[in-house]
mmCIF file of C-alpha atoms in Angstrom:
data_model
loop_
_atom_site.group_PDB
_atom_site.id
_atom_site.type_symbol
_atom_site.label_atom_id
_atom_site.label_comp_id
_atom_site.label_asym_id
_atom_site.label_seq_id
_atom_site.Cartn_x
_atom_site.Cartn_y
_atom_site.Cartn_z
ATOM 1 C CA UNK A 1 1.460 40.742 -0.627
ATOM 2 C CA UNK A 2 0.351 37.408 -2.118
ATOM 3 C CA UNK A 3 2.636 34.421 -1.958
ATOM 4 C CA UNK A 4 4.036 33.358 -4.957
ATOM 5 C CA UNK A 5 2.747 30.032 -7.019
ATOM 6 C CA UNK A 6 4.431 26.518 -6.700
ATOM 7 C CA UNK A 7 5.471 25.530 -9.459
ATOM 8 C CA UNK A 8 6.265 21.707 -10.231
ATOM 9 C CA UNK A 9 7.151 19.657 -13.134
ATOM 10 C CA UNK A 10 5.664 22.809 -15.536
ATOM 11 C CA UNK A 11 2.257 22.915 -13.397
ATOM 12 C CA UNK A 12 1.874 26.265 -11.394
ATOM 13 C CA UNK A 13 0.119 26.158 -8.023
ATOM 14 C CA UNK A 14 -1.498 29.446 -6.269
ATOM 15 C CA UNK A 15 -1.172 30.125 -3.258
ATOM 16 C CA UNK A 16 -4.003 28.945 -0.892
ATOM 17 C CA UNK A 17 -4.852 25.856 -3.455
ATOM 18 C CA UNK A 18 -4.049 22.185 -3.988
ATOM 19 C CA UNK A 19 -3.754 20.583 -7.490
ATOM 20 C CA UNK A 20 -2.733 17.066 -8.841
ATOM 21 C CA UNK A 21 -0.387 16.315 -11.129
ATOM 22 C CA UNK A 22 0.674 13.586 -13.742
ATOM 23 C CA UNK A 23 4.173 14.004 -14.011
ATOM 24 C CA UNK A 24 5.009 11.737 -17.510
ATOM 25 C CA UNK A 25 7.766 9.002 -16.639
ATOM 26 C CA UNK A 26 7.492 6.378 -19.696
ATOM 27 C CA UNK A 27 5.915 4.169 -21.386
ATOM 28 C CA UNK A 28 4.840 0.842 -21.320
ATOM 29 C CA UNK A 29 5.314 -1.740 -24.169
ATOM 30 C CA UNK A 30 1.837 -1.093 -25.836
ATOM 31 C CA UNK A 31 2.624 3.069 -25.778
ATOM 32 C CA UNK A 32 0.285 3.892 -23.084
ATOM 33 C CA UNK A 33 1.714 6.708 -21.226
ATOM 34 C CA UNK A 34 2.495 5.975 -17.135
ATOM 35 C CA UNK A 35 2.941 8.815 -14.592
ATOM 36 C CA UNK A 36 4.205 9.235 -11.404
ATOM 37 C CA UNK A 37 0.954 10.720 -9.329
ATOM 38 C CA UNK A 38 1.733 14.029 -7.455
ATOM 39 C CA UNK A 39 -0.616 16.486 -5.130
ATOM 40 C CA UNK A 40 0.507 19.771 -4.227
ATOM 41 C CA UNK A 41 -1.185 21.607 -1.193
ATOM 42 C CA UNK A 42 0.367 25.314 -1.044
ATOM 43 C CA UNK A 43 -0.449 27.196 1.850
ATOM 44 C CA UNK A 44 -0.580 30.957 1.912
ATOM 45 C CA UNK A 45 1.919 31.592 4.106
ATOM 46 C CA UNK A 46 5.372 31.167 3.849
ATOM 47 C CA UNK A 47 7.121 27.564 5.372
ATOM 48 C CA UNK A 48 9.198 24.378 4.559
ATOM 49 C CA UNK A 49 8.166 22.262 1.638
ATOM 50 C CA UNK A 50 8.270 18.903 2.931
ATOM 51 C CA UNK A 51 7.690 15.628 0.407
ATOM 52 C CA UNK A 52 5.761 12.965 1.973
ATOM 53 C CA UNK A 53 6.004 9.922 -0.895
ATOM 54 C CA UNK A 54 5.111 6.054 -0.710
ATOM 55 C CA UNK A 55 5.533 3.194 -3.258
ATOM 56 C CA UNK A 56 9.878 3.491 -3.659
ATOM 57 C CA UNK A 57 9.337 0.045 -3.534
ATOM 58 C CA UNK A 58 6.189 -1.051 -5.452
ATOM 59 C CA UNK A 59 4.600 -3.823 -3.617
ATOM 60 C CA UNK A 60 5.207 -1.396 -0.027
ATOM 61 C CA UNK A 61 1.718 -0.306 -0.070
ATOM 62 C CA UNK A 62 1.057 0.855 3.452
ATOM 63 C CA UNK A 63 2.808 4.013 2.128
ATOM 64 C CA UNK A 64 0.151 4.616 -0.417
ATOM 65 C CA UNK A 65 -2.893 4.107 2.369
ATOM 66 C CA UNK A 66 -1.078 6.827 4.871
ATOM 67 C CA UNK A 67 -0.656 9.478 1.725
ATOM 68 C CA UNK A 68 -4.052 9.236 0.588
ATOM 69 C CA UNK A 69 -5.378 9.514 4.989
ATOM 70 C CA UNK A 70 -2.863 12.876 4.945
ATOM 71 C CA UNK A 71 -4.493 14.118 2.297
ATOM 72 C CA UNK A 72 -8.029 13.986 3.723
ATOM 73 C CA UNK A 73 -7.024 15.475 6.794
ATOM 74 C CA UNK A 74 -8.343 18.577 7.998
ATOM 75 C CA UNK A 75 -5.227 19.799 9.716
ATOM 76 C CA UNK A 76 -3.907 20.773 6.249
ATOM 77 C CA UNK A 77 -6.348 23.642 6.365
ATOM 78 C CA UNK A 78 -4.636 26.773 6.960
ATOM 79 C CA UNK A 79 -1.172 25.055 6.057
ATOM 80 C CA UNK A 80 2.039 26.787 5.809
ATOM 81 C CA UNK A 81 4.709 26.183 3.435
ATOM 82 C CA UNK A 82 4.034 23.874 1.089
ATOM 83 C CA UNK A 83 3.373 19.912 0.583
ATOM 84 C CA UNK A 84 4.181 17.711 -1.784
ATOM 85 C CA UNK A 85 2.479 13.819 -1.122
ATOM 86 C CA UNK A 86 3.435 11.262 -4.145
ATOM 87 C CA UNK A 87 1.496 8.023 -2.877
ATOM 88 C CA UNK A 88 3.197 6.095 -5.932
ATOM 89 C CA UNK A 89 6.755 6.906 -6.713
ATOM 90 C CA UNK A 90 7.775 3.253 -8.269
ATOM 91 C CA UNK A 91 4.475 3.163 -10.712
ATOM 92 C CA UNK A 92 5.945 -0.133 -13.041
ATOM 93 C CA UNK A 93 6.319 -2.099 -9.465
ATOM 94 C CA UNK A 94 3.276 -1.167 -7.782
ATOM 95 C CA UNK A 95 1.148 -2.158 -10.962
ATOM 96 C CA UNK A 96 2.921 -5.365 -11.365
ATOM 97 C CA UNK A 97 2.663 -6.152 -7.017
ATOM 98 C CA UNK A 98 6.363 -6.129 -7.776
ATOM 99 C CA UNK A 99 9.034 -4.455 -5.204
ATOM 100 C CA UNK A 100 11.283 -3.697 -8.595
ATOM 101 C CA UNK A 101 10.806 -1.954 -12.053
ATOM 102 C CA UNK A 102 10.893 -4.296 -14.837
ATOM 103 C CA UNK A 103 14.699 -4.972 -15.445
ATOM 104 C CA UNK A 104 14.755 -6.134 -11.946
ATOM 105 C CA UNK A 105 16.602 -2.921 -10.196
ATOM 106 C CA UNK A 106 16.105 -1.494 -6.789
ATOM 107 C CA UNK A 107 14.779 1.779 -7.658
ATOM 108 C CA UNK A 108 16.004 2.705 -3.805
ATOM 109 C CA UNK A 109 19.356 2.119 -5.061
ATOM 110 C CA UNK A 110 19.522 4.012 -8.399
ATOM 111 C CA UNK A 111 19.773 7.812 -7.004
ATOM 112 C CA UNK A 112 21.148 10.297 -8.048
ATOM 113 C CA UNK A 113 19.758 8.612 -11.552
ATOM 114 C CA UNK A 114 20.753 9.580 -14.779
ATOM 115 C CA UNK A 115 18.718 10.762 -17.669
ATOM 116 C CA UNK A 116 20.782 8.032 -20.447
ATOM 117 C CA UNK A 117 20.842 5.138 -17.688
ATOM 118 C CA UNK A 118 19.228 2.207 -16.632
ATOM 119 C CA UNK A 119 15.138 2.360 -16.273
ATOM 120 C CA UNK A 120 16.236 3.030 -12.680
ATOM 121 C CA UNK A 121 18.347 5.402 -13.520
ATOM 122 C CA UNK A 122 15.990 7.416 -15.604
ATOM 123 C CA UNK A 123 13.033 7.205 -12.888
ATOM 124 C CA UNK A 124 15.643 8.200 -10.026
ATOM 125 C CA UNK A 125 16.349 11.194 -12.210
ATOM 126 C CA UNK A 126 13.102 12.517 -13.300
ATOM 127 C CA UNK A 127 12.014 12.152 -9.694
ATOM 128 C CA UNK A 128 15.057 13.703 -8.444
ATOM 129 C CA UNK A 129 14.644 16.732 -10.838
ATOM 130 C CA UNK A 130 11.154 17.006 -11.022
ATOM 131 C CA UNK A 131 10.195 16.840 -7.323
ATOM 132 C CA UNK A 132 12.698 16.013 -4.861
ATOM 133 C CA UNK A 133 14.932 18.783 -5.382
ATOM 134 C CA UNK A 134 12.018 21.073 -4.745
ATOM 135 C CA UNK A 135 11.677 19.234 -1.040
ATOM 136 C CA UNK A 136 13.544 21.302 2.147
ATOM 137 C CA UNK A 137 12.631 18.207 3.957
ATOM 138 C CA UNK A 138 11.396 14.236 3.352
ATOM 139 C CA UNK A 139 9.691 11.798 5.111
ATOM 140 C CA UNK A 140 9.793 8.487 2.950
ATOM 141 C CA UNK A 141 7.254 6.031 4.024
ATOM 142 C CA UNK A 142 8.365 1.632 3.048
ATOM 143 C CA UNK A 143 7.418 -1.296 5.107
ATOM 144 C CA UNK A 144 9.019 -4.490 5.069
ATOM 145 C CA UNK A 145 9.739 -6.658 2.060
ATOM 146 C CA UNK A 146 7.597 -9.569 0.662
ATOM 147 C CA UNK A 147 6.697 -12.436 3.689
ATOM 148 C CA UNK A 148 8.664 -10.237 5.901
ATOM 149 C CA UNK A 149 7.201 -7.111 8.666
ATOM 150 C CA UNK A 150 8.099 -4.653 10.566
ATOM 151 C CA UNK A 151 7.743 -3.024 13.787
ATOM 152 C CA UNK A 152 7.189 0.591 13.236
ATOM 153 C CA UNK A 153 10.624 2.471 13.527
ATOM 154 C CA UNK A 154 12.451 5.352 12.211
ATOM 155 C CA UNK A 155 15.224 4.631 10.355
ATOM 156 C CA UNK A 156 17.464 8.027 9.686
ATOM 157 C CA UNK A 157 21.007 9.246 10.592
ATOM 158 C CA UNK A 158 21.328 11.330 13.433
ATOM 159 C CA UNK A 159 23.350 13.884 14.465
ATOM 160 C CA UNK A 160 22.835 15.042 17.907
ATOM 161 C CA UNK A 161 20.414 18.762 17.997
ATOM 162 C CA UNK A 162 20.046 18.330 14.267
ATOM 163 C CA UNK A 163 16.684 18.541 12.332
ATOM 164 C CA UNK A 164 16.484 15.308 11.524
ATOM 165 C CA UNK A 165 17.236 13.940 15.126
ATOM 166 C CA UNK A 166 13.966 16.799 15.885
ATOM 167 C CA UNK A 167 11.808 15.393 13.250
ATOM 168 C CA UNK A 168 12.634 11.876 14.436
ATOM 169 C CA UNK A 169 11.514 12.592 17.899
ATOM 170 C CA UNK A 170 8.059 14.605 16.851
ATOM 171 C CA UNK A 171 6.940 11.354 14.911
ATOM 172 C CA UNK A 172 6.228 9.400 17.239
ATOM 173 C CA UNK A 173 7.117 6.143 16.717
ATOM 174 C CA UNK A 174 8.496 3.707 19.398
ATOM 175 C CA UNK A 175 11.385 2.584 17.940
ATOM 176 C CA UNK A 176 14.473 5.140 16.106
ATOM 177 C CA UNK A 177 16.867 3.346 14.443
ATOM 178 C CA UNK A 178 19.890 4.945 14.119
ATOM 179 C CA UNK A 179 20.754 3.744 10.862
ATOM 180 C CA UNK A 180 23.726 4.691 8.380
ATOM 181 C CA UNK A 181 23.148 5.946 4.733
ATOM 182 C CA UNK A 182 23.049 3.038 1.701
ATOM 183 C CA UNK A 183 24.588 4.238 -1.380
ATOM 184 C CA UNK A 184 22.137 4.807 -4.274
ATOM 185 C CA UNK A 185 19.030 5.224 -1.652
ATOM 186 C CA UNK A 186 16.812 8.529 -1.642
ATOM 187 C CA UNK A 187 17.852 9.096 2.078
ATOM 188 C CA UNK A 188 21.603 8.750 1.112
ATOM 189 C CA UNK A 189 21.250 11.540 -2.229
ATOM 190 C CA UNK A 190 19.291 13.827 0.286
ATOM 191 C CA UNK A 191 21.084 14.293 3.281
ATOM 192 C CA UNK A 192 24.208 14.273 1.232
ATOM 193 C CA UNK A 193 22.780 17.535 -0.138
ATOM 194 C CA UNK A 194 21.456 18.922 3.337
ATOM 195 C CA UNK A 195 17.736 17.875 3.366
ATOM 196 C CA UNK A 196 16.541 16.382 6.802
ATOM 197 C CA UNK A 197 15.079 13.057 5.697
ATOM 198 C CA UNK A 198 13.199 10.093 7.714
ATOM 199 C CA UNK A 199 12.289 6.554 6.730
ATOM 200 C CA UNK A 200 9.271 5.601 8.011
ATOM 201 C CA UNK A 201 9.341 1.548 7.951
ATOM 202 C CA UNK A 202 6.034 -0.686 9.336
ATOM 203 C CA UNK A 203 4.474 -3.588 8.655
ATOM 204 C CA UNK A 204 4.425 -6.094 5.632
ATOM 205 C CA UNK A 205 4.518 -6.063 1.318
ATOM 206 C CA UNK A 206 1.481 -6.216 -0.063
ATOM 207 C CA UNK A 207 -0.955 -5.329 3.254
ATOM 208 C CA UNK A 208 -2.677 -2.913 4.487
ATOM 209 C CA UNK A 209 -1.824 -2.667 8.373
ATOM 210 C CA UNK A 210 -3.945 -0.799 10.262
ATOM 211 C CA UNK A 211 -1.094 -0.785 13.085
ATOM 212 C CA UNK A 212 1.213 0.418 11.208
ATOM 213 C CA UNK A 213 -0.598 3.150 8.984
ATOM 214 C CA UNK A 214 -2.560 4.763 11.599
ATOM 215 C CA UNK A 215 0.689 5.707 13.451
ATOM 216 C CA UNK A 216 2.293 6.300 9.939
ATOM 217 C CA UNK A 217 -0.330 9.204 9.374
ATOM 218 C CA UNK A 218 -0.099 10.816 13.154
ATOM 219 C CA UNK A 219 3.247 10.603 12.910
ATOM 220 C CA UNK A 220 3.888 12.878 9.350
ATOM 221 C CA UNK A 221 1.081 15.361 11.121
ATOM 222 C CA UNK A 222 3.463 15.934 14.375
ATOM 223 C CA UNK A 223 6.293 16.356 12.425
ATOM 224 C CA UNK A 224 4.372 18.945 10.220
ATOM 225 C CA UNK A 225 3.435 20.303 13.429
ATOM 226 C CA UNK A 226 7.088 20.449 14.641
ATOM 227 C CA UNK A 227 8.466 22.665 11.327
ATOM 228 C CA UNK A 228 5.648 24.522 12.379
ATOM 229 C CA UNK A 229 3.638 23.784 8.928
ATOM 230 C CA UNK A 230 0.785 23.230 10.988
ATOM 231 C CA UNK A 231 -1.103 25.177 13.242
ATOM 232 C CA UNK A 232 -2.277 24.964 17.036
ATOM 233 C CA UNK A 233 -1.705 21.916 19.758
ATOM 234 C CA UNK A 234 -2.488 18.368 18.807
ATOM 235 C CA UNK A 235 -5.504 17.704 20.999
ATOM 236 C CA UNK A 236 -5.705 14.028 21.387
ATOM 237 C CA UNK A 237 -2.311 12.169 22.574
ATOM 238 C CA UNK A 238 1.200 14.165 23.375
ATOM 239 C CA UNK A 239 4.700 12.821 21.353
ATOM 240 C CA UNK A 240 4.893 9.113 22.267
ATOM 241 C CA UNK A 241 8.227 8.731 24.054
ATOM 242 C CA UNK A 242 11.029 6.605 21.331
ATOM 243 C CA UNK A 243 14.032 4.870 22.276
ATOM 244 C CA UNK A 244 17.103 5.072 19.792
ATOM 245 C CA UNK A 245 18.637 1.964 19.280
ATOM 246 C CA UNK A 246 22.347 1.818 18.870
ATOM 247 C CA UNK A 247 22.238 -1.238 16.441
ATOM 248 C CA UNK A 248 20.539 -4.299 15.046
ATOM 249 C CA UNK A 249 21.372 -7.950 14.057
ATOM 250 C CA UNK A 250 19.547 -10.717 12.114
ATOM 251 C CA UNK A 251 19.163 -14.330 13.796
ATOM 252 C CA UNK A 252 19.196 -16.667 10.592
ATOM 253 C CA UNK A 253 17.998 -20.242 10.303
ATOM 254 C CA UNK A 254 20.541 -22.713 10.974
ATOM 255 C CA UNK A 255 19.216 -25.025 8.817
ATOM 256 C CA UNK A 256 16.484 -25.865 6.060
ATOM 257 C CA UNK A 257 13.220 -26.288 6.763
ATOM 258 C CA UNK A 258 10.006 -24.955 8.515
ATOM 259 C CA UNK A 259 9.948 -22.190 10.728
ATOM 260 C CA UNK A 260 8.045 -22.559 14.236
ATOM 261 C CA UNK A 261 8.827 -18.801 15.783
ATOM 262 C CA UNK A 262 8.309 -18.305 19.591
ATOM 263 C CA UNK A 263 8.049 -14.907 20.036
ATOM 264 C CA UNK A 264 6.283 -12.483 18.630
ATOM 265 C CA UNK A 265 6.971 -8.730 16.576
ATOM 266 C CA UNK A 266 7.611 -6.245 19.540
ATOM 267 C CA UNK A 267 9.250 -8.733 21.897
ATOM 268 C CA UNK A 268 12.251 -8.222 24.409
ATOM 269 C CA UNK A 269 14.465 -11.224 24.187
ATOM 270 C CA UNK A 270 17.894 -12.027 25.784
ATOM 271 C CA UNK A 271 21.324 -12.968 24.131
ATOM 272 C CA UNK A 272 20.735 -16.922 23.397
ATOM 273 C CA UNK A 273 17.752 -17.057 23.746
ATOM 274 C CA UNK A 274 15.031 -19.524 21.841
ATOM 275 C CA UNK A 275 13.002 -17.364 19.105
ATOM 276 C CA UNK A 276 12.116 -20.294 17.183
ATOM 277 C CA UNK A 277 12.529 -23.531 15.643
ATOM 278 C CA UNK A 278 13.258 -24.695 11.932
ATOM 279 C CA UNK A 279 12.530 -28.016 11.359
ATOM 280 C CA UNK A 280 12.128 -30.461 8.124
ATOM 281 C CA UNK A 281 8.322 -31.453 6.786
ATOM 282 C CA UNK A 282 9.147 -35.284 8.529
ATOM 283 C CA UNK A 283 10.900 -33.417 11.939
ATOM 284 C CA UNK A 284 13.866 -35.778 11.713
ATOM 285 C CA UNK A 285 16.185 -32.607 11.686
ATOM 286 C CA UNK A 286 15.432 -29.600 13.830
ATOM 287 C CA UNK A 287 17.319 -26.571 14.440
ATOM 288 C CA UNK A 288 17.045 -23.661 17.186
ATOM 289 C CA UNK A 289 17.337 -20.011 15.880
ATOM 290 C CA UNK A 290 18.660 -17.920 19.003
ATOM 291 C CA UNK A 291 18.714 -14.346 19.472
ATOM 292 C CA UNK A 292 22.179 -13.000 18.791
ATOM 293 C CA UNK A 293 21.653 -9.893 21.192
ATOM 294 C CA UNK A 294 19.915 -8.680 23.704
ATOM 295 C CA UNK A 295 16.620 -6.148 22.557
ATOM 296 C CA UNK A 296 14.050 -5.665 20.962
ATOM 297 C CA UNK A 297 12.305 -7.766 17.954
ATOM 298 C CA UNK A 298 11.938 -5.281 15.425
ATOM 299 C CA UNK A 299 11.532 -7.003 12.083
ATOM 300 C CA UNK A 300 10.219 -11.030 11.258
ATOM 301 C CA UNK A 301 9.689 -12.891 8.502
ATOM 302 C CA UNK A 302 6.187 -13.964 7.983
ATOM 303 C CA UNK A 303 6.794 -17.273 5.539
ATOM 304 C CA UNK A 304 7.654 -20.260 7.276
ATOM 305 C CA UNK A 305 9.444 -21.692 4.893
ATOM 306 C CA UNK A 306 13.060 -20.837 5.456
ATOM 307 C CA UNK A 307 16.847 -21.912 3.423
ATOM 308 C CA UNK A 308 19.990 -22.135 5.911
ATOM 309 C CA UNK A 309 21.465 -18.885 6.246
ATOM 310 C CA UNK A 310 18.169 -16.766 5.680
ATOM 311 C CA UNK A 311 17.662 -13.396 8.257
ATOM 312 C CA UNK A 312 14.317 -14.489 10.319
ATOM 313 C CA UNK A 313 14.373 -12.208 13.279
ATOM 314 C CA UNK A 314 15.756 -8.853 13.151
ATOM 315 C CA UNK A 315 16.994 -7.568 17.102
ATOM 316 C CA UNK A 316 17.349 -4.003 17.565
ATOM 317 C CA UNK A 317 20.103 -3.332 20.541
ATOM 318 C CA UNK A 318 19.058 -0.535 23.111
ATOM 319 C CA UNK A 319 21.334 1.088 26.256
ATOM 320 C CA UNK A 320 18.235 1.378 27.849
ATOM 321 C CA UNK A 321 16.031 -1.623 27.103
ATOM 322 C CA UNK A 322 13.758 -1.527 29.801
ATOM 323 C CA UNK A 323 12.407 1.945 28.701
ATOM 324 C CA UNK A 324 12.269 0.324 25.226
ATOM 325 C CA UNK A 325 10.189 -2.014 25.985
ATOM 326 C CA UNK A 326 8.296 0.147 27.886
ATOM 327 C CA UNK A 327 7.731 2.502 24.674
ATOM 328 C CA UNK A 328 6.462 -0.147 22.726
ATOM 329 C CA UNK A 329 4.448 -1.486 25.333
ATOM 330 C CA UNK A 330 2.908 2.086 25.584
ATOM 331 C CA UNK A 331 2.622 2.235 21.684
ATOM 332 C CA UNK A 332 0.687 -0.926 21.107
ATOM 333 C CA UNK A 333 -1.932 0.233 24.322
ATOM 334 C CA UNK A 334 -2.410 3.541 22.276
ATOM 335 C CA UNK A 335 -3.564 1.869 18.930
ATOM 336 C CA UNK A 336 -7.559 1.835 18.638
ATOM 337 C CA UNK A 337 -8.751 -1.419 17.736
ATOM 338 C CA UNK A 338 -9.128 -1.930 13.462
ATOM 339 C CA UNK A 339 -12.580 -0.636 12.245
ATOM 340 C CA UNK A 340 -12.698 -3.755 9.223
ATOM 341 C CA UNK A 341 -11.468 -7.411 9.532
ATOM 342 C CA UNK A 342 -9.117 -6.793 6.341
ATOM 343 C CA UNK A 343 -7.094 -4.532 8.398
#
């Protein structure tokens, strides 16, 4: 017996096929209509439906790059269940290089929406309706904001032999942030109503890392593999080992000025110890930024220019640092070097 169509936002998609779809979300000023871009891939056999989406935040384009790689793959042949991949959910920010929609708001702190609310209200909603509630699973792929980047982690809330502790594992990545749900954020409306969901979070605004995406794409195919959407053994590297991290703290600058840093993304670093120096333009004043924990630098901001007060280093704390480090030691050795100098 054939499987039944997919249907989304009105569109119908057979079993066996893939098909894009516009699904309307306003308008801008001069009436032109803007749409949130969707693909479908529906396998003929029966399985999860898991939404793979970029571009919550606009300017987080690394997202976008990793979508459009998944979709070229040929692992999705012979796929089972169903896929939804939405490169661009925040269309009005990624057209303006903007993390926001227009009136400013977070649209990763408007769900569950509302259909007669704010502009990030009324996207949350429509994408809630329209495609996440179709989703059995999520993986939601950000980076770090503007001048700022990040070492790729997980960040999801785990509950020991759950799914999303399982999917957290198959990805991949070295670092699993165990990481409680913000109000108002996609992760926090759908594991409130049961769906396994991670957050995928590497590298910069605005960039395209080739460290960060090519792990970013491996990492959706194992999990696919691991809800069994995909078929067969992954031929070329097993699971890298992750460590969990049982919390995280920001080092800020003490004072104003220019930021020297002395360590780098990746790096192990001791309670007190020197990460960098913030000094004014003439050096009269200096001050030291010190790590506030023992771990793992797992986030940086990439603009030297920094007020008093402003988060600089992020430290992710381990019970097991050593293998930690070793994890990310063993990630970095596994990346291939970039094909093209803009990556």
């Amino acid at each position: 017996m054939a499987r039944a169509p997919f249907e989304l936002a009105g569109t119908r998609v057979a079993a066996g096929s893939r098909t894009q779809i516009d699904v309307p979300v306003a308008r801008l000023y001069t009436h032109a209509p803007l749409y949130i871009p969707v693909e479908v891939v529906h396998g003929r056999q029966s399985g999860p439906v898991l939404l793979v989406c970029g571009g919550i935040h606009g300017d987080e384009i690394n997202g976008v790059e990793i979508v459009r790689r998944l979709l070229r793959s040929k692992q999705l042949q012979g796929l089972r269940g169903t896929l939804i991949a939405v490169p661009i959910v925040n269309v009005f920010g990624f057209v303006q290089h903007s993390r926001y929609l227009p009136d400013r708001r977070d649209l990763n702190r408007c769900f569950p929406g509302s259909e007669s609310g704010s502009l990030g209200g009324r996207v949350a909603a429509l994408f809630r309706e329209q495609i996440v509630d179709h989703a059995s699973h999520i993986i939601d792929l950000h980076t770090g904001a503007i001048h700022r980047t990040n070492l790729p982690q997980i960040r999801a809330q785990l509950v020991t032999g759950g799914e999303t502790e399982r999917m957290a594992n198959a990805f991949g990545a070295p670092v699993i942030l165990n990481a409680e749900l913000r109000e108002g954020s996609l992760r926090h409306y759908a594991q409130n109503r049961g769906i396994p969901v991670l957050t995928y979070e590497a590298g910069e605004a605005l960039r395209f890392d080739q460290w960060a995406i090519t792990p970013g794409v491996r990492g959706v195919l194992r999990v696919m593999r691991r809800l069994g959407m995909l078929t067969g053994e992954h031929r070329r590297r097993s699971v890298p080992a992750a460590e969990v991290a049982n919390g995280s703290s920001w080092a800020r600058a003490p004072i104003d000025g220019i930021l020297r840093p002395k360590v780098r993304l990746g790096a192990r670093v001791a309670i007190g110890e020197l990460l960098g120096r913030v000094a004014d333009p003439f050096g009269n004043a200096e001050g030291e930024v010190r790590s506030v924990a023992d771990g793992i630098v797992i986030g940086m901001s990439r603009l030297p220019l920094a007020n008093e007060g402003e988060a600089l280093f992020h430290i992710a704390r381990f019970d097991a640092i050593e293998e930690a480090e070793s994890a990310i030691e063993d990630f970095h050795s596994s990346l291939e070097p970039p094909p093209d100098p803009l990556y």
